[in-house]
XYZ file of C-alpha atoms in Angstrom:
131
model
C 0.144 -0.396 -0.348
C 1.030 3.411 -0.801
C -0.297 6.737 -0.597
C 0.944 10.530 -1.020
C 0.481 13.664 -0.211
C 0.249 17.328 -1.704
C -0.651 20.769 -0.867
C 2.089 23.903 -1.244
C 5.138 23.510 -0.163
C 4.289 20.392 2.371
C 4.119 16.780 0.864
C 3.383 13.582 2.645
C 3.448 9.808 1.832
C 3.654 6.647 3.832
C 3.925 3.646 2.380
C 2.704 -0.397 4.589
C 4.396 -4.050 3.215
C 3.969 -7.349 4.237
C 5.103 -9.862 2.543
C 5.045 -13.622 2.913
C 7.469 -16.264 1.977
C 7.648 -19.652 1.189
C 10.437 -22.631 2.228
C 12.444 -20.606 3.948
C 13.135 -23.299 6.484
C 15.123 -25.443 3.811
C 16.506 -22.115 2.879
C 17.707 -21.392 6.236
C 18.745 -25.070 6.022
C 20.673 -24.399 3.151
C 22.638 -21.316 3.186
C 23.221 -21.078 7.456
C 21.277 -18.004 7.275
C 17.641 -17.329 9.301
C 15.393 -15.708 6.640
C 12.180 -15.189 8.489
C 8.937 -16.210 6.890
C 7.355 -13.226 6.941
C 8.562 -9.765 7.038
C 6.694 -6.432 7.592
C 7.167 -3.121 7.708
C 5.855 0.531 7.208
C 6.957 4.834 7.751
C 5.718 7.482 6.964
C 7.356 11.314 5.713
C 6.521 14.527 6.216
C 8.178 17.261 3.790
C 8.066 21.075 3.179
C 10.016 22.608 0.488
C 12.248 25.957 2.025
C 12.021 27.556 -1.283
C 9.198 30.176 -2.284
C 6.254 27.113 -4.477
C 7.173 29.236 -7.700
C 10.897 28.184 -8.043
C 12.415 25.676 -10.309
C 14.726 24.520 -7.518
C 13.749 22.695 -3.897
C 14.971 22.506 -0.719
C 13.262 19.969 1.190
C 13.108 19.408 4.721
C 12.050 16.117 5.480
C 11.488 13.960 8.534
C 10.982 9.841 8.247
C 9.478 7.410 11.023
C 10.217 3.460 9.974
C 9.104 0.148 11.836
C 10.211 -3.134 9.729
C 10.436 -6.206 10.975
C 12.267 -8.869 8.931
C 10.989 -11.536 11.911
C 7.417 -10.656 11.690
C 6.950 -14.721 10.869
C 9.377 -17.966 10.972
C 8.664 -21.610 10.068
C 10.293 -24.192 11.057
C 12.628 -24.292 14.481
C 14.054 -20.674 13.649
C 12.927 -18.789 16.807
C 11.666 -14.953 15.795
C 14.441 -12.814 17.237
C 13.522 -9.246 18.088
C 16.674 -7.932 16.793
C 15.120 -7.753 13.296
C 11.968 -5.545 14.919
C 13.440 -1.809 13.389
C 12.845 1.352 14.137
C 13.999 3.718 11.905
C 13.989 8.184 12.102
C 15.255 10.009 9.812
C 16.188 13.782 9.051
C 17.162 15.168 6.652
C 17.284 17.736 3.361
C 16.897 17.594 -0.204
C 17.698 19.898 -2.386
C 16.322 19.364 -5.871
C 18.711 21.383 -8.412
C 17.227 21.114 -11.448
C 14.397 19.206 -13.041
C 16.309 15.882 -12.789
C 19.268 16.784 -10.205
C 18.698 16.111 -6.505
C 21.722 16.321 -4.016
C 20.546 14.465 -0.305
C 21.633 14.607 2.820
C 20.190 13.020 5.737
C 20.852 11.181 9.097
C 19.374 8.173 10.298
C 18.529 7.680 14.354
C 18.405 3.257 14.813
C 17.059 1.267 16.868
C 15.532 -2.126 17.252
C 13.530 -4.064 19.629
C 16.559 -5.545 21.743
C 16.890 -4.381 24.787
C 20.576 -2.382 25.128
C 20.775 -2.356 21.437
C 23.974 -1.012 20.024
C 22.855 -0.095 16.455
C 24.998 2.851 15.163
C 23.607 5.605 13.684
C 24.388 6.503 10.047
C 24.720 9.874 8.066
C 23.982 10.040 4.188
C 25.055 11.658 1.302
C 23.487 11.232 -2.147
C 23.605 12.660 -5.480
C 20.583 11.252 -8.283
C 20.085 12.104 -11.779
C 17.476 10.730 -13.808
C 16.560 11.414 -17.390
């Protein structure tokens, strides 16, 4: 499920996904992995264009909250692991220089459902070009 909304300089979007995988017990036995048999996640994001609405260039400040669990369900002898039940909060800026060119920087605060988990926060920078 995917939803998007825009009004003036404000945009919002969100997404929900649930995926069910088959034969994960066989896959895990073959590869030594611990792949869950169901994955589930969602996010909501809000952004505001800090530049005047009529400008070709746009500078969006945004924040996103997301939860995802790659062990939403497990099969066979695999025990559900809450370390795979994660939450990320991301804040950042997206600068649209021209049609088809964007620069982006964000900072992610990461955690999971395990007490005292020590997940590193992440600083990201990127450039995107499309035609």
